[in-house]
Short mmCIF file of C-alpha atoms in Angstrom, two decimals:
data_model
loop_
_atom_site.label_atom_id
_atom_site.label_comp_id
_atom_site.label_asym_id
_atom_site.label_seq_id
_atom_site.Cartn_x
_atom_site.Cartn_y
_atom_site.Cartn_z
CA MET A 209 0.00 0.00 0.00
CA ALA A 210 1.23 3.49 -0.90
CA LEU A 211 1.32 5.83 2.09
CA ASN A 212 0.35 9.43 1.56
CA HIS A 213 3.21 11.63 2.72
CA VAL A 214 4.71 15.08 2.59
CA ARG A 215 8.32 16.10 2.13
CA ARG A 216 9.78 19.31 3.44
CA GLY A 217 13.28 20.71 3.57
CA SER A 218 16.58 19.26 2.41
CA GLY A 219 19.43 17.31 3.91
CA SER A 220 19.63 13.94 5.59
CA PRO A 221 16.16 12.30 5.51
CA LEU A 222 14.08 11.99 8.65
CA LEU A 223 10.92 9.87 8.69
CA LEU A 224 8.08 10.92 11.03
CA VAL A 225 5.37 8.45 12.13
CA HIS A 226 2.32 9.81 13.94
CA GLY A 227 0.05 8.28 16.57
CA LEU A 228 -3.72 8.25 16.80
CA GLY A 229 -5.01 11.52 15.39
CA ALA A 230 -4.35 13.77 12.43
CA GLY A 231 -1.91 11.78 10.34
CA TRP A 232 1.18 13.70 9.24
CA ARG A 233 -0.37 16.97 10.42
CA SER A 234 0.20 15.81 14.00
CA TRP A 235 3.79 16.97 13.46
CA SER A 236 2.81 20.48 12.31
CA PRO A 237 4.06 22.22 15.50
CA ILE A 238 7.65 21.12 14.80
CA LEU A 239 7.66 20.18 11.10
CA ASP A 240 9.09 23.42 9.77
CA ALA A 241 11.76 23.60 12.47
CA LEU A 242 12.92 20.08 11.63
CA ALA A 243 12.85 20.89 7.91
CA GLU A 244 15.34 23.72 8.44
CA ARG A 245 17.98 21.04 8.99
CA ARG A 246 16.66 17.88 7.34
CA GLU A 247 14.55 16.51 4.54
CA VAL A 248 11.49 15.58 6.57
CA ILE A 249 9.19 12.85 5.29
CA ALA A 250 5.97 12.65 7.30
CA VAL A 251 3.57 9.81 6.48
CA ASP A 252 -0.11 9.14 6.93
CA LEU A 253 -0.52 5.62 8.31
CA PRO A 254 -3.25 3.43 6.75
CA GLY A 255 -6.67 4.77 7.69
CA PHE A 256 -5.33 8.15 8.81
CA GLY A 257 -5.02 11.39 6.89
CA GLU A 258 -5.24 10.68 3.17
CA THR A 259 -4.05 7.06 3.20
CA PRO A 260 -6.86 4.51 2.76
CA PRO A 261 -7.38 1.89 5.47
CA LEU A 262 -5.82 -1.55 5.34
CA THR A 263 -7.98 -4.20 3.72
CA GLY A 264 -6.93 -6.86 6.25
CA GLU A 265 -6.18 -6.96 9.94
CA VAL A 266 -5.18 -3.73 11.66
CA SER A 267 -2.41 -4.46 14.16
CA ILE A 268 0.84 -2.90 15.25
CA ALA A 269 2.57 -5.52 13.11
CA SER A 270 0.57 -4.70 9.98
CA LEU A 271 0.96 -0.93 10.48
CA THR A 272 4.70 -1.43 10.94
CA ASP A 273 4.77 -3.54 7.78
CA SER A 274 3.26 -0.62 5.86
CA VAL A 275 6.00 1.73 7.07
CA ALA A 276 8.75 -0.82 6.37
CA ASP A 277 7.37 -1.26 2.83
CA PHE A 278 7.32 2.52 2.38
CA ILE A 279 10.96 2.78 3.48
CA ARG A 280 11.95 0.12 0.96
CA GLU A 281 9.85 1.53 -1.89
CA GLN A 282 11.17 5.06 -1.36
CA GLY A 283 14.80 3.94 -1.20
CA LEU A 284 15.15 5.15 2.39
CA ASP A 285 17.23 2.29 3.76
CA GLY A 286 18.95 3.43 6.96
CA VAL A 287 16.66 6.43 7.42
CA SER A 288 16.36 7.86 10.93
CA THR A 289 12.85 7.42 12.26
CA VAL A 290 10.81 9.41 14.77
CA GLY A 291 7.44 8.39 16.19
CA GLN A 292 5.05 9.56 18.87
CA SER A 293 2.57 7.46 20.87
CA MET A 294 1.47 4.61 18.58
CA GLY A 295 4.02 5.91 16.08
CA GLY A 296 6.67 5.68 18.80
CA ARG A 297 5.85 2.04 19.21
CA ILE A 298 6.01 1.53 15.44
CA VAL A 299 9.50 3.03 15.12
CA LEU A 300 10.72 0.91 18.04
CA GLU A 301 9.30 -2.14 16.29
CA LEU A 302 11.13 -1.10 13.11
CA ALA A 303 14.36 -0.87 15.12
CA ARG A 304 13.67 -4.27 16.67
CA ARG A 305 13.35 -5.66 13.13
CA GLY A 306 16.60 -4.00 12.09
CA VAL A 307 14.90 -1.47 9.81
CA GLY A 308 16.03 2.17 9.64
CA GLY A 309 18.85 3.99 11.38
CA ASP A 310 18.67 6.11 14.52
CA THR A 311 15.33 5.96 16.32
CA VAL A 312 13.54 8.52 18.49
CA ALA A 313 10.35 7.30 20.18
CA LEU A 314 8.26 9.90 22.02
CA ASP A 315 5.90 8.59 24.72
CA PRO A 316 5.54 5.22 22.97
CA GLY A 317 2.65 2.85 23.60
CA GLY A 318 2.99 -0.85 24.23
CA PHE A 319 4.62 -0.88 27.66
CA TRP A 320 1.48 -0.93 29.82
CA SER A 321 0.73 -3.45 32.53
CA ASP A 322 -2.52 -5.36 32.06
CA ARG A 323 -4.31 -3.02 34.44
CA GLU A 324 -2.85 0.10 32.83
CA VAL A 325 -3.87 -0.91 29.31
CA ALA A 326 -7.40 -1.65 30.54
CA VAL A 327 -7.60 1.84 32.05
CA PHE A 328 -6.13 3.33 28.86
CA GLY A 329 -8.85 1.73 26.75
CA ALA A 330 -11.61 2.51 29.22
CA THR A 331 -10.71 6.22 29.32
CA LEU A 332 -9.74 6.85 25.70
CA ARG A 333 -12.76 5.18 24.09
CA PRO A 334 -15.28 7.55 25.71
CA SER A 335 -13.01 10.49 24.94
CA ILE A 336 -13.05 9.57 21.26
CA ALA A 337 -16.82 9.09 21.35
CA LEU A 338 -17.17 12.53 22.93
CA VAL A 339 -15.10 14.35 20.29
CA ARG A 340 -17.15 12.64 17.57
CA VAL A 341 -20.35 13.98 19.13
CA LEU A 342 -18.79 17.43 19.48
CA ARG A 343 -17.12 17.48 16.08
CA GLY A 344 -19.15 20.37 14.71
CA VAL A 345 -18.29 22.66 17.60
CA LEU A 346 -14.67 21.59 18.16
CA PRO A 347 -13.22 24.79 16.64
CA THR A 348 -15.23 26.86 19.09
CA LEU A 349 -14.52 24.66 22.11
CA LEU A 350 -10.81 24.43 21.38
CA GLY A 351 -10.68 28.17 20.83
CA SER A 352 -11.13 28.77 24.54
CA ARG A 353 -8.78 28.03 27.42
CA VAL A 354 -11.62 26.40 29.37
CA GLY A 355 -12.61 24.18 26.43
CA ARG A 356 -9.03 23.03 25.84
CA THR A 357 -8.59 22.29 29.51
CA LEU A 358 -11.77 20.22 29.69
CA LEU A 359 -11.14 18.25 26.49
CA LEU A 360 -7.38 17.80 26.58
CA ALA A 361 -6.44 17.31 30.23
CA GLN A 362 -5.54 13.66 29.54
CA LEU A 363 -3.26 14.60 26.64
CA SER A 364 -1.44 17.78 27.64
CA ALA A 365 0.21 19.03 30.81
CA ARG A 366 -0.85 22.59 29.99
CA PRO A 367 -3.83 22.43 27.59
CA TRP A 368 -4.96 25.98 28.41
CA ALA A 369 -1.62 27.32 27.10
CA LEU A 370 -1.89 25.69 23.66
CA SER A 371 -3.39 27.27 20.57
CA ARG A 372 -6.45 25.97 18.78
CA GLU A 373 -4.33 25.61 15.63
CA THR A 374 -1.93 23.30 17.45
CA VAL A 375 -4.51 20.85 18.80
CA LEU A 376 -7.46 20.95 16.40
CA PRO A 377 -5.95 18.67 13.69
CA ASP A 378 -5.25 15.83 16.14
CA VAL A 379 -8.60 16.11 17.90
CA ARG A 380 -10.45 16.14 14.57
CA GLY A 381 -8.34 13.20 13.47
CA LEU A 382 -9.47 11.17 16.47
CA ALA A 383 -13.05 11.85 15.44
CA ASP A 384 -12.71 11.39 11.67
CA SER A 385 -9.98 8.85 10.92
CA PRO A 386 -11.52 5.55 9.77
CA ALA A 387 -8.78 3.53 11.46
CA THR A 388 -9.04 5.14 14.91
CA GLY A 389 -11.20 2.39 16.41
CA ALA A 390 -9.25 -0.50 14.90
CA ALA A 391 -5.88 1.00 15.84
CA LEU A 392 -7.06 1.62 19.39
CA ALA A 393 -8.25 -1.99 19.61
CA ALA A 394 -4.84 -3.15 18.37
CA LEU A 395 -3.15 -1.20 21.15
CA VAL A 396 -5.54 -2.38 23.86
CA LYS A 397 -6.11 -6.00 22.84
CA GLY A 398 -2.96 -6.81 20.91
CA PRO A 399 0.33 -8.17 22.26
CA LYS A 400 2.67 -5.99 24.25
CA GLN A 401 5.77 -4.66 22.55
CA GLN A 402 8.69 -7.04 22.24
CA GLY A 403 12.18 -5.87 23.00
CA ALA A 404 15.53 -5.92 21.22
CA PRO A 405 18.65 -7.44 22.81
CA ALA A 406 21.61 -5.14 23.38
CA GLY A 407 23.58 -4.56 20.21
CA SER A 408 20.83 -5.70 17.85
CA VAL A 409 19.31 -2.38 16.75
CA PRO A 410 20.56 -0.60 13.60
CA GLY A 411 21.37 2.77 15.22
CA ARG A 412 21.00 4.85 18.34
CA VAL A 413 17.68 4.59 20.19
CA THR A 414 16.32 7.47 22.23
CA ILE A 415 13.07 7.32 24.15
CA GLY A 416 11.54 10.62 25.21
CA TRP A 417 8.86 10.67 27.90
CA GLY A 418 6.68 13.39 29.38
CA ARG A 419 6.81 13.42 33.17
CA ARG A 420 3.09 14.33 33.24
CA ASP A 421 1.91 11.85 30.60
CA LEU A 422 -1.49 10.46 31.61
CA VAL A 423 -1.82 8.15 28.57
CA THR A 424 1.48 6.26 28.61
CA LEU A 425 2.39 6.68 32.25
CA PRO A 426 5.94 7.72 33.19
CA ARG A 427 6.54 4.49 35.12
CA GLN A 428 6.26 2.62 31.81
CA ALA A 429 9.56 4.17 30.72
CA ALA A 430 11.43 1.70 32.94
CA ARG A 431 9.80 -1.21 31.10
CA ALA A 432 10.67 0.33 27.74
CA THR A 433 14.35 0.76 28.59
CA GLU A 434 14.50 -2.72 30.07
CA LEU A 435 13.21 -4.16 26.80
CA PHE A 436 15.44 -1.87 24.73
CA PRO A 437 18.67 -1.81 26.78
CA ASP A 438 20.50 0.22 24.12
CA ALA A 439 18.01 3.06 24.52
CA VAL A 440 18.80 6.37 26.21
CA LEU A 441 15.90 7.88 28.15
CA HIS A 442 15.12 11.60 27.99
CA TRP A 443 12.57 13.17 30.33
CA PHE A 444 10.43 16.11 29.23
CA ASP A 445 9.44 18.22 32.25
CA ARG A 446 6.01 19.91 32.28
CA CYS A 447 4.98 17.70 29.38
CA GLY A 448 2.07 15.34 28.76
CA HIS A 449 1.57 12.82 25.97
CA PHE A 450 2.39 15.16 23.07
CA PRO A 451 5.90 16.66 23.32
CA GLN A 452 5.32 18.42 19.99
CA TRP A 453 2.47 20.30 21.71
CA ASP A 454 3.85 20.96 25.17
CA VAL A 455 7.60 21.36 24.57
CA PRO A 456 8.07 21.82 20.80
CA LEU A 457 11.50 23.44 21.01
CA GLU A 458 12.88 20.74 23.30
CA ALA A 459 11.33 17.99 21.17
CA THR A 460 12.89 19.48 18.04
CA ARG A 461 16.33 19.71 19.65
CA LEU A 462 16.13 16.14 20.91
CA ILE A 463 15.19 14.78 17.50
CA LEU A 464 17.92 16.68 15.69
CA ASP A 465 20.57 15.85 18.31
CA LYS A 466 19.74 12.14 18.48
CA THR A 467 19.50 11.36 14.77
CA ASP A 468 22.42 11.26 12.39
CA GLU A 469 22.83 14.14 9.99
CA VAL A 470 24.69 12.82 6.96
CA LEU A 471 26.69 15.65 5.41
CA PRO A 472 27.11 15.74 1.61
CA GLY A 473 30.37 14.56 0.13
#
């Protein structure tokens, strides 16, 4: 399957993989800053943005397959990969498979305990149902500090401080993307993320985690680094589940610092 994608900037390529939400537009808060230094390739996963849904099973494995196929088809062998939330899990799975180069995973899913993943599903499903009901008035609600605080407290450490333009694409994406339900089910009901033995990944691995993340809880970071012993852990202070929302400058610096920039010649 061909993945819809955008390319911005020039330089060493950097592949961005989003989580549940707006597709490639989830990266809008930091896309231009990254593109000042790199050629940024941001994809829409199947069933998100402008990429049609998968015709078969939706799972983390099948979504990762689609990204691995895209890397091969686009001649991006060894590309550095960056993912957030579900996308963070996908880029870690790519690294586990030996695909790509350096890896940056921001608040990745897949490291819940059984109880934590049950709570995750039980809280996120009604949130998605709510934004679908409110879809027509989301621009108005997200245009106010009170509305952002009420709707986004689970996702951001400081929702009142964000702009409507920052958050509206992802919230609309939760409501509109045809794969939202199936991808959520894959996260909740599917297998937990497998790890990669020391020395087996193709490049550096960095895992960034918001200290105030209420979706993938900070204590899950210890499980992630245990399963990926080559990984370096970076904590984002005053940050929830979306570093590109809450700490865009810090997220940009981390991505650029922790991925190889191949200089011409």
